[in-house]
């Protein structure tokens, strides 16, 4: 997806700036004829914006064809390694793995909803999703508000698509690096810190109305996204039990799509009021309003941290473990018990040794 977004920026610049239907000035001539009220019949022409729409249609057709060839899989081991050998990566070399078609757990919609809302972890997850909604809305402003702002402030030939492409380029580079370096850090901590960076990026446009400010906005927004966005998916999957990841993923994305309509209306209103095509502009106020609305997400995360960072207590963890074990096939469960029982017994013996009195106390 990011690779496609990286390519789309220069393509949009080519279609809207360099491509003029085979010769320079086609779209300008079209607007001039409208202004002069020339109503003579014109033949259909492939303008730059029509070319963008056509390329989008072709790309979606290709994506649909490719999607039909994909299937969900599940990788499992034919033989479980010994528990003591798990610390040594070389022990996994002799373990064979097989690929199976993943079969999602079948249940009615009512049962899925009942099971989901009965979990306390789900409600903490829902709070995180709703609180981070505003900071995720900044990407809609990146798509809708920023290009119009740049055209009206810097002219029609501004490389808006190329500047936009900075975001997917940095995501492709930074996400693997940051994810590998922060594997042991809790996902919520990364979401919390990354949201602050993304929210702060808007204020570059509050300080300055310039192309460098636009570049800094996209750069810092991308750094923040590389920190929190992958860990949000990580957090979602860690909350969901196996077979219910799709439900949680849908719930995490649903508020984002529902909020697109008011954000689009907000973008149009702010552009009309503070950055019109003609007349006096005060774009810094527009970005200040957007920045303050975006900053509410990390601030609310800080205020709600005591609730959303709660962990399951022992009874909830036992219930969750029982649910997971109930999904394990019987033949795999017996092998799992053979591995786990010696480990549990060794832990019990170790705890008994710690409770025994020392030699000195026995002698006395």
mmCIF file of C-alpha atoms in Angstrom:
data_model
loop_
_atom_site.group_PDB
_atom_site.id
_atom_site.type_symbol
_atom_site.label_atom_id
_atom_site.label_comp_id
_atom_site.label_asym_id
_atom_site.label_seq_id
_atom_site.Cartn_x
_atom_site.Cartn_y
_atom_site.Cartn_z
ATOM 1 C CA UNK A 1 0.000 0.000 0.000
ATOM 2 C CA UNK A 2 2.764 2.435 0.896
ATOM 3 C CA UNK A 3 4.652 1.551 -2.269
ATOM 4 C CA UNK A 4 1.548 2.391 -4.316
ATOM 5 C CA UNK A 5 1.139 5.665 -2.412
ATOM 6 C CA UNK A 6 4.795 6.464 -3.079
ATOM 7 C CA UNK A 7 4.248 6.064 -6.818
ATOM 8 C CA UNK A 8 0.938 7.906 -6.852
ATOM 9 C CA UNK A 9 2.436 11.236 -5.746
ATOM 10 C CA UNK A 10 4.726 11.781 -8.753
ATOM 11 C CA UNK A 11 1.995 10.373 -11.031
ATOM 12 C CA UNK A 12 -0.464 12.998 -9.788
ATOM 13 C CA UNK A 13 2.136 15.726 -10.323
ATOM 14 C CA UNK A 14 2.749 14.474 -13.865
ATOM 15 C CA UNK A 15 -0.963 14.354 -14.695
ATOM 16 C CA UNK A 16 -1.801 17.776 -13.241
ATOM 17 C CA UNK A 17 1.365 19.718 -14.093
ATOM 18 C CA UNK A 18 3.328 18.136 -16.943
ATOM 19 C CA UNK A 19 0.624 16.257 -18.850
ATOM 20 C CA UNK A 20 -1.707 18.520 -20.814
ATOM 21 C CA UNK A 21 -3.468 16.110 -23.137
ATOM 22 C CA UNK A 22 -0.563 15.888 -25.515
ATOM 23 C CA UNK A 23 0.194 19.591 -25.634
ATOM 24 C CA UNK A 24 0.750 22.359 -23.137
ATOM 25 C CA UNK A 25 -2.186 24.555 -22.252
ATOM 26 C CA UNK A 26 -5.161 22.256 -22.875
ATOM 27 C CA UNK A 27 -6.811 22.711 -19.498
ATOM 28 C CA UNK A 28 -5.982 26.409 -19.404
ATOM 29 C CA UNK A 29 -7.555 26.750 -22.837
ATOM 30 C CA UNK A 30 -10.636 24.897 -21.572
ATOM 31 C CA UNK A 31 -11.055 27.343 -18.679
ATOM 32 C CA UNK A 32 -10.462 30.312 -20.985
ATOM 33 C CA UNK A 33 -13.200 29.149 -23.332
ATOM 34 C CA UNK A 34 -15.586 28.848 -20.413
ATOM 35 C CA UNK A 35 -14.724 32.353 -19.277
ATOM 36 C CA UNK A 36 -15.321 33.739 -22.761
ATOM 37 C CA UNK A 37 -18.612 31.822 -22.982
ATOM 38 C CA UNK A 38 -17.602 29.910 -26.044
ATOM 39 C CA UNK A 39 -20.282 27.282 -26.485
ATOM 40 C CA UNK A 40 -19.062 25.668 -29.670
ATOM 41 C CA UNK A 41 -19.136 21.902 -29.593
ATOM 42 C CA UNK A 42 -15.874 20.440 -28.278
ATOM 43 C CA UNK A 43 -14.643 16.892 -28.753
ATOM 44 C CA UNK A 44 -13.967 14.753 -25.700
ATOM 45 C CA UNK A 45 -10.360 14.937 -24.463
ATOM 46 C CA UNK A 46 -8.347 13.051 -21.866
ATOM 47 C CA UNK A 47 -7.385 15.795 -19.440
ATOM 48 C CA UNK A 48 -4.969 15.390 -16.570
ATOM 49 C CA UNK A 49 -7.624 14.826 -13.909
ATOM 50 C CA UNK A 50 -9.484 12.369 -16.124
ATOM 51 C CA UNK A 51 -6.219 10.480 -16.542
ATOM 52 C CA UNK A 52 -5.875 10.243 -12.739
ATOM 53 C CA UNK A 53 -9.381 8.769 -12.444
ATOM 54 C CA UNK A 54 -8.670 6.312 -15.284
ATOM 55 C CA UNK A 55 -5.432 5.128 -13.653
ATOM 56 C CA UNK A 56 -7.273 4.687 -10.361
ATOM 57 C CA UNK A 57 -9.932 2.509 -12.019
ATOM 58 C CA UNK A 58 -7.309 0.323 -13.693
ATOM 59 C CA UNK A 59 -5.373 -0.058 -10.420
ATOM 60 C CA UNK A 60 -8.498 -1.173 -8.556
ATOM 61 C CA UNK A 61 -9.325 -3.744 -11.234
ATOM 62 C CA UNK A 62 -5.818 -5.213 -10.914
ATOM 63 C CA UNK A 63 -6.122 -5.243 -7.100
ATOM 64 C CA UNK A 64 -9.443 -7.120 -7.265
ATOM 65 C CA UNK A 65 -7.946 -9.756 -9.562
ATOM 66 C CA UNK A 66 -4.929 -10.242 -7.273
ATOM 67 C CA UNK A 67 -7.141 -10.426 -4.167
ATOM 68 C CA UNK A 68 -9.029 -13.384 -5.623
ATOM 69 C CA UNK A 69 -5.819 -15.440 -5.634
ATOM 70 C CA UNK A 70 -5.087 -14.930 -1.923
ATOM 71 C CA UNK A 71 -6.132 -17.167 0.956
ATOM 72 C CA UNK A 72 -5.653 -17.269 4.714
ATOM 73 C CA UNK A 73 -3.140 -19.801 5.995
ATOM 74 C CA UNK A 74 -1.990 -21.120 9.336
ATOM 75 C CA UNK A 75 1.554 -22.418 9.989
ATOM 76 C CA UNK A 76 1.952 -25.086 12.650
ATOM 77 C CA UNK A 77 4.718 -27.470 13.676
ATOM 78 C CA UNK A 78 4.472 -31.196 13.055
ATOM 79 C CA UNK A 79 6.501 -31.788 16.223
ATOM 80 C CA UNK A 80 6.734 -29.551 19.238
ATOM 81 C CA UNK A 81 10.289 -28.771 20.415
ATOM 82 C CA UNK A 82 11.275 -29.488 23.982
ATOM 83 C CA UNK A 83 10.624 -26.623 26.358
ATOM 84 C CA UNK A 84 14.245 -26.463 27.452
ATOM 85 C CA UNK A 85 15.396 -26.217 23.854
ATOM 86 C CA UNK A 86 13.243 -23.224 23.009
ATOM 87 C CA UNK A 87 15.951 -20.886 24.227
ATOM 88 C CA UNK A 88 18.290 -22.261 21.567
ATOM 89 C CA UNK A 89 17.330 -21.266 18.028
ATOM 90 C CA UNK A 90 19.250 -24.251 16.660
ATOM 91 C CA UNK A 91 16.668 -26.575 18.224
ATOM 92 C CA UNK A 92 14.115 -25.316 15.717
ATOM 93 C CA UNK A 93 16.168 -26.414 12.743
ATOM 94 C CA UNK A 94 14.974 -30.016 12.978
ATOM 95 C CA UNK A 95 11.334 -29.079 13.496
ATOM 96 C CA UNK A 96 9.214 -29.392 10.358
ATOM 97 C CA UNK A 97 6.394 -26.983 9.712
ATOM 98 C CA UNK A 98 3.302 -27.403 7.592
ATOM 99 C CA UNK A 99 0.918 -24.860 6.103
ATOM 100 C CA UNK A 100 -2.795 -25.338 6.613
ATOM 101 C CA UNK A 101 -5.763 -23.391 5.345
ATOM 102 C CA UNK A 102 -7.009 -21.211 8.179
ATOM 103 C CA UNK A 103 -10.596 -21.990 9.150
ATOM 104 C CA UNK A 104 -12.203 -19.104 11.049
ATOM 105 C CA UNK A 105 -14.424 -19.991 13.973
ATOM 106 C CA UNK A 106 -18.033 -20.082 12.856
ATOM 107 C CA UNK A 107 -20.539 -18.266 15.029
ATOM 108 C CA UNK A 108 -23.605 -16.125 14.644
ATOM 109 C CA UNK A 109 -23.361 -12.357 14.665
ATOM 110 C CA UNK A 110 -25.210 -12.278 17.983
ATOM 111 C CA UNK A 111 -22.738 -14.681 19.606
ATOM 112 C CA UNK A 112 -19.744 -12.727 18.296
ATOM 113 C CA UNK A 113 -21.128 -9.415 19.617
ATOM 114 C CA UNK A 114 -22.057 -10.961 22.970
ATOM 115 C CA UNK A 115 -18.640 -12.547 23.361
ATOM 116 C CA UNK A 116 -16.850 -9.327 22.386
ATOM 117 C CA UNK A 117 -18.720 -6.859 24.595
ATOM 118 C CA UNK A 118 -18.483 -9.179 27.618
ATOM 119 C CA UNK A 119 -14.714 -8.723 27.711
ATOM 120 C CA UNK A 120 -13.314 -5.934 29.895
ATOM 121 C CA UNK A 121 -10.281 -5.719 27.598
ATOM 122 C CA UNK A 122 -12.588 -4.869 24.702
ATOM 123 C CA UNK A 123 -13.862 -1.727 26.425
ATOM 124 C CA UNK A 124 -10.332 -0.541 27.142
ATOM 125 C CA UNK A 125 -9.530 -1.246 23.490
ATOM 126 C CA UNK A 126 -12.577 0.772 22.421
ATOM 127 C CA UNK A 127 -11.458 3.736 24.543
ATOM 128 C CA UNK A 128 -8.020 3.660 22.872
ATOM 129 C CA UNK A 129 -9.614 3.564 19.393
ATOM 130 C CA UNK A 130 -11.992 6.454 20.096
ATOM 131 C CA UNK A 131 -9.342 8.572 21.815
ATOM 132 C CA UNK A 132 -6.859 8.186 18.946
ATOM 133 C CA UNK A 133 -9.516 9.048 16.367
ATOM 134 C CA UNK A 134 -8.565 12.730 16.142
ATOM 135 C CA UNK A 135 -4.883 12.071 15.540
ATOM 136 C CA UNK A 136 -5.790 9.589 12.793
ATOM 137 C CA UNK A 137 -7.986 12.246 11.206
ATOM 138 C CA UNK A 138 -4.862 14.234 10.359
ATOM 139 C CA UNK A 139 -4.297 11.822 7.469
ATOM 140 C CA UNK A 140 -7.618 12.911 5.946
ATOM 141 C CA UNK A 141 -6.377 16.497 6.120
ATOM 142 C CA UNK A 142 -3.161 15.284 4.480
ATOM 143 C CA UNK A 143 -5.273 13.954 1.591
ATOM 144 C CA UNK A 144 -7.931 16.678 1.315
ATOM 145 C CA UNK A 145 -6.803 19.896 2.998
ATOM 146 C CA UNK A 146 -3.074 20.055 2.297
ATOM 147 C CA UNK A 147 -3.218 19.800 -1.546
ATOM 148 C CA UNK A 148 -5.846 22.566 -1.830
ATOM 149 C CA UNK A 149 -3.921 24.693 0.661
ATOM 150 C CA UNK A 150 -0.691 24.321 -1.305
ATOM 151 C CA UNK A 151 -2.328 25.100 -4.664
ATOM 152 C CA UNK A 152 -4.004 28.243 -3.312
ATOM 153 C CA UNK A 153 -0.959 29.488 -1.430
ATOM 154 C CA UNK A 154 1.872 28.534 -3.824
ATOM 155 C CA UNK A 155 0.246 28.143 -7.239
ATOM 156 C CA UNK A 156 -1.015 25.312 -9.435
ATOM 157 C CA UNK A 157 2.498 24.057 -10.285
ATOM 158 C CA UNK A 158 3.476 23.248 -6.692
ATOM 159 C CA UNK A 159 4.705 19.600 -6.442
ATOM 160 C CA UNK A 160 1.962 18.569 -4.022
ATOM 161 C CA UNK A 161 2.105 14.910 -4.999
ATOM 162 C CA UNK A 162 5.860 14.665 -4.500
ATOM 163 C CA UNK A 163 5.618 16.265 -1.058
ATOM 164 C CA UNK A 164 2.835 13.841 -0.179
ATOM 165 C CA UNK A 165 5.063 10.931 -1.265
ATOM 166 C CA UNK A 166 7.476 11.747 1.554
ATOM 167 C CA UNK A 167 5.029 10.038 3.924
ATOM 168 C CA UNK A 168 4.938 6.546 2.335
ATOM 169 C CA UNK A 169 8.682 6.696 1.637
ATOM 170 C CA UNK A 170 9.512 7.361 5.294
ATOM 171 C CA UNK A 171 7.012 4.758 6.476
ATOM 172 C CA UNK A 172 8.638 2.091 4.303
ATOM 173 C CA UNK A 173 12.063 2.965 5.740
ATOM 174 C CA UNK A 174 11.266 3.708 9.391
ATOM 175 C CA UNK A 175 8.628 1.112 10.311
ATOM 176 C CA UNK A 176 10.935 -1.956 10.090
ATOM 177 C CA UNK A 177 13.712 -0.131 11.947
ATOM 178 C CA UNK A 178 11.543 1.268 14.747
ATOM 179 C CA UNK A 179 9.532 -1.940 15.111
ATOM 180 C CA UNK A 180 12.697 -4.030 15.473
ATOM 181 C CA UNK A 181 14.218 -1.604 17.976
ATOM 182 C CA UNK A 182 11.086 -1.325 20.154
ATOM 183 C CA UNK A 183 9.833 -4.917 20.170
ATOM 184 C CA UNK A 184 10.057 -5.202 23.958
ATOM 185 C CA UNK A 185 8.254 -1.905 24.603
ATOM 186 C CA UNK A 186 4.542 -2.078 25.380
ATOM 187 C CA UNK A 187 2.380 -1.156 22.346
ATOM 188 C CA UNK A 188 0.364 1.360 24.362
ATOM 189 C CA UNK A 189 3.531 3.239 25.318
ATOM 190 C CA UNK A 190 4.541 3.508 21.660
ATOM 191 C CA UNK A 191 1.039 4.630 20.678
ATOM 192 C CA UNK A 192 1.112 7.269 23.400
ATOM 193 C CA UNK A 193 4.478 8.760 22.402
ATOM 194 C CA UNK A 194 3.886 8.502 18.657
ATOM 195 C CA UNK A 195 0.584 10.361 18.907
ATOM 196 C CA UNK A 196 2.321 13.328 20.510
ATOM 197 C CA UNK A 197 4.799 13.543 17.620
ATOM 198 C CA UNK A 198 2.098 13.274 14.944
ATOM 199 C CA UNK A 199 -0.057 15.883 16.669
ATOM 200 C CA UNK A 200 2.890 18.288 17.007
ATOM 201 C CA UNK A 201 3.651 18.108 13.271
ATOM 202 C CA UNK A 202 0.654 20.306 12.375
ATOM 203 C CA UNK A 203 2.095 23.296 14.202
ATOM 204 C CA UNK A 204 4.842 23.735 11.600
ATOM 205 C CA UNK A 205 2.093 25.082 9.322
ATOM 206 C CA UNK A 206 0.848 27.299 12.150
ATOM 207 C CA UNK A 207 4.291 28.890 12.453
ATOM 208 C CA UNK A 208 5.068 29.359 8.762
ATOM 209 C CA UNK A 209 3.237 29.458 5.416
ATOM 210 C CA UNK A 210 5.938 28.014 3.195
ATOM 211 C CA UNK A 211 6.856 24.886 1.267
ATOM 212 C CA UNK A 212 9.609 23.926 3.806
ATOM 213 C CA UNK A 213 6.940 24.038 6.517
ATOM 214 C CA UNK A 214 4.797 21.665 4.446
ATOM 215 C CA UNK A 215 7.754 19.308 4.099
ATOM 216 C CA UNK A 216 8.452 19.398 7.853
ATOM 217 C CA UNK A 217 4.788 18.737 8.539
ATOM 218 C CA UNK A 218 4.826 15.573 6.410
ATOM 219 C CA UNK A 219 8.209 14.442 7.802
ATOM 220 C CA UNK A 220 7.257 14.687 11.480
ATOM 221 C CA UNK A 221 3.796 13.289 10.812
ATOM 222 C CA UNK A 222 5.490 10.279 9.195
ATOM 223 C CA UNK A 223 7.895 9.815 12.123
ATOM 224 C CA UNK A 224 4.981 9.769 14.550
ATOM 225 C CA UNK A 225 3.006 7.404 12.336
ATOM 226 C CA UNK A 226 5.975 5.017 12.098
ATOM 227 C CA UNK A 227 6.043 4.890 15.902
ATOM 228 C CA UNK A 228 2.362 4.432 16.749
ATOM 229 C CA UNK A 229 0.530 3.092 13.705
ATOM 230 C CA UNK A 230 2.107 -0.422 13.519
ATOM 231 C CA UNK A 231 1.803 -0.826 17.286
ATOM 232 C CA UNK A 232 -1.907 0.020 17.112
ATOM 233 C CA UNK A 233 -2.387 -3.077 14.939
ATOM 234 C CA UNK A 234 -0.138 -4.985 17.340
ATOM 235 C CA UNK A 235 -2.286 -3.853 20.262
ATOM 236 C CA UNK A 236 -5.479 -4.800 18.411
ATOM 237 C CA UNK A 237 -4.254 -8.328 17.683
ATOM 238 C CA UNK A 238 -3.002 -8.804 21.256
ATOM 239 C CA UNK A 239 -6.438 -7.925 22.636
ATOM 240 C CA UNK A 240 -8.375 -10.142 20.224
ATOM 241 C CA UNK A 241 -8.494 -13.883 20.743
ATOM 242 C CA UNK A 242 -7.599 -16.199 17.888
ATOM 243 C CA UNK A 243 -10.308 -16.257 15.260
ATOM 244 C CA UNK A 244 -11.697 -12.846 16.260
ATOM 245 C CA UNK A 245 -8.921 -10.636 14.864
ATOM 246 C CA UNK A 246 -11.131 -9.578 11.959
ATOM 247 C CA UNK A 247 -13.856 -8.380 14.326
ATOM 248 C CA UNK A 248 -11.437 -6.232 16.298
ATOM 249 C CA UNK A 249 -9.777 -4.913 13.151
ATOM 250 C CA UNK A 250 -13.171 -3.889 11.784
ATOM 251 C CA UNK A 251 -14.069 -2.212 15.062
ATOM 252 C CA UNK A 252 -10.774 -0.324 15.073
ATOM 253 C CA UNK A 253 -11.386 1.006 11.542
ATOM 254 C CA UNK A 254 -15.131 1.682 11.723
ATOM 255 C CA UNK A 255 -14.906 4.979 13.696
ATOM 256 C CA UNK A 256 -12.287 6.214 11.238
ATOM 257 C CA UNK A 257 -14.606 5.737 8.264
ATOM 258 C CA UNK A 258 -17.597 7.179 10.117
ATOM 259 C CA UNK A 259 -15.600 10.324 10.927
ATOM 260 C CA UNK A 260 -14.554 10.958 7.316
ATOM 261 C CA UNK A 261 -17.784 12.805 6.512
ATOM 262 C CA UNK A 262 -17.518 15.430 9.294
ATOM 263 C CA UNK A 263 -13.787 15.816 8.660
ATOM 264 C CA UNK A 264 -14.460 16.430 4.960
ATOM 265 C CA UNK A 265 -17.064 19.050 5.860
ATOM 266 C CA UNK A 266 -14.629 20.608 8.330
ATOM 267 C CA UNK A 267 -11.910 20.716 5.671
ATOM 268 C CA UNK A 268 -14.199 22.402 3.138
ATOM 269 C CA UNK A 269 -15.404 24.965 5.667
ATOM 270 C CA UNK A 270 -11.921 25.862 6.891
ATOM 271 C CA UNK A 271 -10.572 26.175 3.343
ATOM 272 C CA UNK A 272 -13.506 28.375 2.324
ATOM 273 C CA UNK A 273 -13.179 30.627 5.383
ATOM 274 C CA UNK A 274 -9.425 30.865 5.937
ATOM 275 C CA UNK A 275 -7.858 29.834 2.611
ATOM 276 C CA UNK A 276 -10.211 30.859 -0.222
ATOM 277 C CA UNK A 277 -9.226 30.780 -3.890
ATOM 278 C CA UNK A 278 -9.498 34.548 -4.072
ATOM 279 C CA UNK A 279 -9.310 37.181 -1.404
ATOM 280 C CA UNK A 280 -7.467 37.494 1.883
ATOM 281 C CA UNK A 281 -6.147 34.274 3.393
ATOM 282 C CA UNK A 282 -5.312 33.424 6.980
ATOM 283 C CA UNK A 283 -4.171 29.832 6.635
ATOM 284 C CA UNK A 284 -2.311 29.771 9.941
ATOM 285 C CA UNK A 285 -5.612 30.020 11.826
ATOM 286 C CA UNK A 286 -6.942 27.086 9.806
ATOM 287 C CA UNK A 287 -4.004 24.889 10.757
ATOM 288 C CA UNK A 288 -4.187 26.064 14.374
ATOM 289 C CA UNK A 289 -7.766 24.781 14.585
ATOM 290 C CA UNK A 290 -6.734 21.478 12.997
ATOM 291 C CA UNK A 291 -3.699 21.221 15.292
ATOM 292 C CA UNK A 292 -5.712 21.804 18.472
ATOM 293 C CA UNK A 293 -8.294 19.192 17.489
ATOM 294 C CA UNK A 294 -5.505 16.717 16.717
ATOM 295 C CA UNK A 295 -3.659 17.423 19.983
ATOM 296 C CA UNK A 296 -6.689 16.270 21.966
ATOM 297 C CA UNK A 297 -5.839 12.621 21.217
ATOM 298 C CA UNK A 298 -2.464 12.339 23.012
ATOM 299 C CA UNK A 299 -3.735 14.535 25.853
ATOM 300 C CA UNK A 300 -6.746 12.268 26.384
ATOM 301 C CA UNK A 301 -4.462 9.228 26.247
ATOM 302 C CA UNK A 302 -2.462 10.738 29.112
ATOM 303 C CA UNK A 303 -5.602 11.467 31.125
ATOM 304 C CA UNK A 304 -7.030 7.971 30.551
ATOM 305 C CA UNK A 305 -3.737 6.149 31.012
ATOM 306 C CA UNK A 306 -4.639 4.655 34.371
ATOM 307 C CA UNK A 307 -7.662 2.905 32.830
ATOM 308 C CA UNK A 308 -6.408 1.828 29.416
ATOM 309 C CA UNK A 309 -3.113 0.432 30.766
ATOM 310 C CA UNK A 310 -4.804 -1.961 33.203
ATOM 311 C CA UNK A 311 -3.857 -5.600 32.896
ATOM 312 C CA UNK A 312 -6.059 -8.643 33.319
ATOM 313 C CA UNK A 313 -6.234 -9.985 36.854
ATOM 314 C CA UNK A 314 -5.605 -13.644 37.582
ATOM 315 C CA UNK A 315 -9.230 -14.765 37.194
ATOM 316 C CA UNK A 316 -9.598 -12.948 33.884
ATOM 317 C CA UNK A 317 -6.301 -14.394 32.685
ATOM 318 C CA UNK A 318 -7.374 -17.911 33.692
ATOM 319 C CA UNK A 319 -10.676 -17.471 31.877
ATOM 320 C CA UNK A 320 -8.870 -16.204 28.792
ATOM 321 C CA UNK A 321 -6.438 -19.152 28.941
ATOM 322 C CA UNK A 322 -9.323 -21.603 29.211
ATOM 323 C CA UNK A 323 -10.934 -20.037 26.148
ATOM 324 C CA UNK A 324 -7.695 -20.418 24.225
ATOM 325 C CA UNK A 325 -7.190 -24.024 25.347
ATOM 326 C CA UNK A 326 -10.732 -24.898 24.336
ATOM 327 C CA UNK A 327 -9.817 -24.022 20.751
ATOM 328 C CA UNK A 328 -6.828 -26.413 20.670
ATOM 329 C CA UNK A 329 -7.508 -29.779 18.983
ATOM 330 C CA UNK A 330 -7.400 -32.778 21.325
ATOM 331 C CA UNK A 331 -4.329 -34.399 19.750
ATOM 332 C CA UNK A 332 -2.368 -31.132 20.025
ATOM 333 C CA UNK A 333 -3.638 -30.544 23.561
ATOM 334 C CA UNK A 334 -2.234 -33.869 24.782
ATOM 335 C CA UNK A 335 1.199 -33.003 23.380
ATOM 336 C CA UNK A 336 0.999 -29.570 24.985
ATOM 337 C CA UNK A 337 0.229 -31.153 28.352
ATOM 338 C CA UNK A 338 3.210 -33.490 28.024
ATOM 339 C CA UNK A 339 5.453 -30.448 27.555
ATOM 340 C CA UNK A 340 3.886 -28.224 30.213
ATOM 341 C CA UNK A 341 3.458 -30.705 33.091
ATOM 342 C CA UNK A 342 7.239 -31.214 33.689
ATOM 343 C CA UNK A 343 7.745 -27.463 33.637
ATOM 344 C CA UNK A 344 4.969 -26.871 36.169
ATOM 345 C CA UNK A 345 6.295 -29.648 38.417
ATOM 346 C CA UNK A 346 9.805 -28.202 38.315
ATOM 347 C CA UNK A 347 8.439 -24.802 39.310
ATOM 348 C CA UNK A 348 6.567 -26.383 42.239
ATOM 349 C CA UNK A 349 9.722 -28.178 43.410
ATOM 350 C CA UNK A 350 11.683 -24.944 43.157
ATOM 351 C CA UNK A 351 9.119 -23.101 45.262
ATOM 352 C CA UNK A 352 9.260 -25.902 47.882
ATOM 353 C CA UNK A 353 13.040 -25.606 48.076
ATOM 354 C CA UNK A 354 12.779 -21.872 48.659
ATOM 355 C CA UNK A 355 10.297 -22.454 51.485
ATOM 356 C CA UNK A 356 12.528 -25.016 53.308
ATOM 357 C CA UNK A 357 14.569 -23.738 56.246
ATOM 358 C CA UNK A 358 18.275 -23.314 55.778
ATOM 359 C CA UNK A 359 20.825 -25.773 57.221
ATOM 360 C CA UNK A 360 21.829 -23.373 59.950
ATOM 361 C CA UNK A 361 18.280 -23.023 61.214
ATOM 362 C CA UNK A 362 17.857 -26.828 61.280
ATOM 363 C CA UNK A 363 21.035 -27.341 63.322
ATOM 364 C CA UNK A 364 19.974 -24.814 65.885
#
